[in-house]
PDB file of C-alpha atoms in Angstrom:
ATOM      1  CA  UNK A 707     -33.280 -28.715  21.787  1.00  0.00           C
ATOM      2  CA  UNK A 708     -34.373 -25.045  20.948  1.00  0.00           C
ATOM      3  CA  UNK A 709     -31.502 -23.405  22.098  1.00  0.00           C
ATOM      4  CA  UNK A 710     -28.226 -24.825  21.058  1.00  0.00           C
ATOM      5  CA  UNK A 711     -26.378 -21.621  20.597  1.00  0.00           C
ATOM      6  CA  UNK A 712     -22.757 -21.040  22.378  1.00  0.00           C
ATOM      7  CA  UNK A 713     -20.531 -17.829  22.031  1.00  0.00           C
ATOM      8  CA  UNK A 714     -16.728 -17.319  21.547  1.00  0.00           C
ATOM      9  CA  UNK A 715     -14.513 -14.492  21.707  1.00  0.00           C
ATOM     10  CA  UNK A 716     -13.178 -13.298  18.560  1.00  0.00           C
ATOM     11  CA  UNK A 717      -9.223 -12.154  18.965  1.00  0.00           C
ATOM     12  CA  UNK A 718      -6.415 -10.254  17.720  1.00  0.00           C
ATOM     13  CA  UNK A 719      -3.334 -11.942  17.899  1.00  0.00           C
ATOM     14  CA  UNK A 720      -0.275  -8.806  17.733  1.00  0.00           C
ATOM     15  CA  UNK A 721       3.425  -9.475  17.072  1.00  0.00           C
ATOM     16  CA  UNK A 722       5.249  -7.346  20.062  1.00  0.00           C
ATOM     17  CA  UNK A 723       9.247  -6.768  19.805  1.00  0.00           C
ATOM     18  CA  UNK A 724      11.115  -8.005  22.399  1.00  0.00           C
ATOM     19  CA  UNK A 725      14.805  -8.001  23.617  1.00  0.00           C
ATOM     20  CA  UNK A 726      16.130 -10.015  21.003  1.00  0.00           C
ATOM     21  CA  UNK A 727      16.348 -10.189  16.904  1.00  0.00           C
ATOM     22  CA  UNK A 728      12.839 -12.016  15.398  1.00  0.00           C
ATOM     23  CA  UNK A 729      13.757 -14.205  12.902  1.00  0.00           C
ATOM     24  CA  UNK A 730      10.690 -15.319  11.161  1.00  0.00           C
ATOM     25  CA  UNK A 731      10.461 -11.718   9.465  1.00  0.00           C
ATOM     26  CA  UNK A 732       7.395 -10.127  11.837  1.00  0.00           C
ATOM     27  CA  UNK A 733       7.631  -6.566  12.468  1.00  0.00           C
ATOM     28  CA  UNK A 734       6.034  -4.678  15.553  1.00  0.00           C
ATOM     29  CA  UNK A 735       2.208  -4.406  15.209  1.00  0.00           C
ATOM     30  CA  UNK A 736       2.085  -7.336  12.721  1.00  0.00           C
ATOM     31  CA  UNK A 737      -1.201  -8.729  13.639  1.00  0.00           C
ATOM     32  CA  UNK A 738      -4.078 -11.197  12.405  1.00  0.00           C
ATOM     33  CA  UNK A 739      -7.588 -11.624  13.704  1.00  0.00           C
ATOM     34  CA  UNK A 740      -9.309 -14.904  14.436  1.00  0.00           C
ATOM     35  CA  UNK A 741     -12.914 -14.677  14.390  1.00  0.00           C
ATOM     36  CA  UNK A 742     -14.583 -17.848  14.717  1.00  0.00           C
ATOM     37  CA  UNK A 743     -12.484 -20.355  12.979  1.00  0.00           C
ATOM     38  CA  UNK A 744     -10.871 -18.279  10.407  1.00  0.00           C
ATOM     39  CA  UNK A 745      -7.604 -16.396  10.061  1.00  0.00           C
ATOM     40  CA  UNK A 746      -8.057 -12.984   8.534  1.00  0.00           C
ATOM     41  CA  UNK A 747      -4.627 -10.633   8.174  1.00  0.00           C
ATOM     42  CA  UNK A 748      -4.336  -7.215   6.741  1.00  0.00           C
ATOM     43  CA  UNK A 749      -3.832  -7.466   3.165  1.00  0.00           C
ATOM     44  CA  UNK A 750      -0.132  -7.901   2.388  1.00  0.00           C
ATOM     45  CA  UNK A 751       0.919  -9.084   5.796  1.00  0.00           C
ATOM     46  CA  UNK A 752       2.408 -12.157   6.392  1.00  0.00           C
ATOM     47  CA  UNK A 753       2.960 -14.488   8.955  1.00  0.00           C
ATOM     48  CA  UNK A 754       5.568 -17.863   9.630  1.00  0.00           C
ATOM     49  CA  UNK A 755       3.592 -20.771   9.612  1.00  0.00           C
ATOM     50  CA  UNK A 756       5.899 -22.191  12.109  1.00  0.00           C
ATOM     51  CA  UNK A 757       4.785 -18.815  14.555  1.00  0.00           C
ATOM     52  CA  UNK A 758       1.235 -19.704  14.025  1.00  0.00           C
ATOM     53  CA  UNK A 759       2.286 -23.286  14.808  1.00  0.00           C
ATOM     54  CA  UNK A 760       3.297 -22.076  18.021  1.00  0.00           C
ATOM     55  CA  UNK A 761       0.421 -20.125  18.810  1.00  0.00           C
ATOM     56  CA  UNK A 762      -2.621 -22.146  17.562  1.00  0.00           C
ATOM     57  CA  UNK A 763      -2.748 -24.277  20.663  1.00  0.00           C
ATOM     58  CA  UNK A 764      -3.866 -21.462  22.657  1.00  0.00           C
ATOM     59  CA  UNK A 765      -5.772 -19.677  20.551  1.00  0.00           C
ATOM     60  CA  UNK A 766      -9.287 -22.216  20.611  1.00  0.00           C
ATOM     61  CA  UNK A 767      -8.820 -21.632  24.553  1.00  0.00           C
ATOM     62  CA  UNK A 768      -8.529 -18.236  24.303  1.00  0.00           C
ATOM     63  CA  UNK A 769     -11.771 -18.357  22.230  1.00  0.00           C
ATOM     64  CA  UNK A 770     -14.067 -19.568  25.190  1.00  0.00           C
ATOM     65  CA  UNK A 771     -15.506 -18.125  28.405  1.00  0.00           C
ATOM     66  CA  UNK A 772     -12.667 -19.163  31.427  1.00  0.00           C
ATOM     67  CA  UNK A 773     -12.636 -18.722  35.233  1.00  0.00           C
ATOM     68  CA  UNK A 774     -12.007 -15.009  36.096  1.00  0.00           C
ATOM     69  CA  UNK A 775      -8.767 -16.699  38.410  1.00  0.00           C
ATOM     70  CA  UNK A 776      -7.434 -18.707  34.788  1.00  0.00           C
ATOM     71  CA  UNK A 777      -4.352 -17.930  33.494  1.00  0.00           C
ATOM     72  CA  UNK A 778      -5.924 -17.581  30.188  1.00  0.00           C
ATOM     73  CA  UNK A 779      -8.123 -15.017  31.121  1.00  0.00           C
ATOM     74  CA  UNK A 780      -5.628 -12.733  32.900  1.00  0.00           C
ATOM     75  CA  UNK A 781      -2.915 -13.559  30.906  1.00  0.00           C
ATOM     76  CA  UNK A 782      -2.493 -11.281  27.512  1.00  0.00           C
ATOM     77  CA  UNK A 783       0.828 -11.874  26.143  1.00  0.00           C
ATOM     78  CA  UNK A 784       2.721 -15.059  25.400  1.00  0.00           C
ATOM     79  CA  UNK A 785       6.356 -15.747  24.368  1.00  0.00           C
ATOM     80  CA  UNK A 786       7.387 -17.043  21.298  1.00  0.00           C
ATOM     81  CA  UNK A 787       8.684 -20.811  20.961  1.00  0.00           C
ATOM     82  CA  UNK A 788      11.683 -19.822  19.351  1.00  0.00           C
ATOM     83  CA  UNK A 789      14.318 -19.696  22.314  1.00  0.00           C
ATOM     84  CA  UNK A 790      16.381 -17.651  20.581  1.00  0.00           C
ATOM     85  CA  UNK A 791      13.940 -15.070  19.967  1.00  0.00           C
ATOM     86  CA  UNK A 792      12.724 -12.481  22.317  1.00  0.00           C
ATOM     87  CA  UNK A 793       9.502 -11.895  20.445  1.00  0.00           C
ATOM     88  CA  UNK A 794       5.797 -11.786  22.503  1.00  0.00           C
ATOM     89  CA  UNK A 795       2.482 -11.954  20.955  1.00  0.00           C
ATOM     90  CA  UNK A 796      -0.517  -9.870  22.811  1.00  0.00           C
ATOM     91  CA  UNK A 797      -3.772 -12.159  22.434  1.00  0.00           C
ATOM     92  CA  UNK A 798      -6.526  -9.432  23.201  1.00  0.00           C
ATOM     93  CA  UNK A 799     -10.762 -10.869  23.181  1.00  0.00           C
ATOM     94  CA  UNK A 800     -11.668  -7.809  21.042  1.00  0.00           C
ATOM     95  CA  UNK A 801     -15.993  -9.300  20.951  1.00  0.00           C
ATOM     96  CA  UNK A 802     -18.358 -11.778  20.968  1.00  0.00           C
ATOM     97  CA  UNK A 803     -19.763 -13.853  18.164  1.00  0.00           C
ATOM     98  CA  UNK A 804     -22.474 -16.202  18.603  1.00  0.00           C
ATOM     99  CA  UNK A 805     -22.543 -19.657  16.745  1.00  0.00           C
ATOM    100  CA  UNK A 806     -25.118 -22.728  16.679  1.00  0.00           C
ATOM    101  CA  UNK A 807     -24.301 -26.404  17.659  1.00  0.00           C
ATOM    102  CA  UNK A 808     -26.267 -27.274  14.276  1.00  0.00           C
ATOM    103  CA  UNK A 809     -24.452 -25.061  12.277  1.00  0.00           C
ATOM    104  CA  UNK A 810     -20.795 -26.078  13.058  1.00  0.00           C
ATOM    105  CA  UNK A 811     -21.125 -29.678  12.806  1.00  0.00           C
ATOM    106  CA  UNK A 812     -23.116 -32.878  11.656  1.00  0.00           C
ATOM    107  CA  UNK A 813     -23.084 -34.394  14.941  1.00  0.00           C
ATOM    108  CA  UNK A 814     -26.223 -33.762  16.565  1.00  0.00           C
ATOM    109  CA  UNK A 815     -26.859 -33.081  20.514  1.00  0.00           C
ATOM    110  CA  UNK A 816     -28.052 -35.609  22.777  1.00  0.00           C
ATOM    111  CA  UNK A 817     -31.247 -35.226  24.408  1.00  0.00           C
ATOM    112  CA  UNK A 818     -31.636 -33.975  28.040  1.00  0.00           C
ATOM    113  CA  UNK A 819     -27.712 -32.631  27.558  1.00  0.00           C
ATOM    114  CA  UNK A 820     -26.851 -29.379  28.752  1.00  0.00           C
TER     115      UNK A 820
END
């Protein structure tokens, strides 16, 4: 296969306050970037593991290309799992990268697969 590039969207994932206390120590404009498949913060910023918990489900969805009508391309702000927190987090597609099937993994494409 010649062409087995693909392209996700790299994001910024920002802590917004809400109507209630946060309790996992986050302040307003806390944010972390995932490009690709890694995690990069600001240096000395820190985030709850059980926040990013919460969050990583959507965020490999987030990456990809969806349906202009998808939730997850109209939607930019999510709730936190915490009930008794009133905290959102803006998920923004800030670019583009571009990857390679044969660069990201050992397992090789089938032929005559799209």
């Amino acid at each position: 296969m010649a062409d087995d590039s693909f392209t996700l969207y790299d994001l910024r994932v920002e802590w917004v306050a809400g109507t209630k206390p946060c309790w996992c120590g986050a302040k307003a404009g806390d944010h972390f970037f995932l490009r690709g498949e890694h995690l990069e913060m600001p240096p000395g910023q820190t985030w709850s593991i059980y926040t990013i918990a919460g969050l990583l489900p959507l965020l490999p969805a987030k990456q990809r290309t969806t349906h202009p009508s998808d939730w997850m391309t109209t939607d930019g702000e999510v709730a936190c799992i915490d009930p008794n927190c009133g905290s959102r987090f803006r998920i923004t597609r800030v670019g583009t990268r571009t990857f390679r099937h044969s660069e990201t993994t050992a397992v090789p494409l089938e032929a005559g697969r799209p």
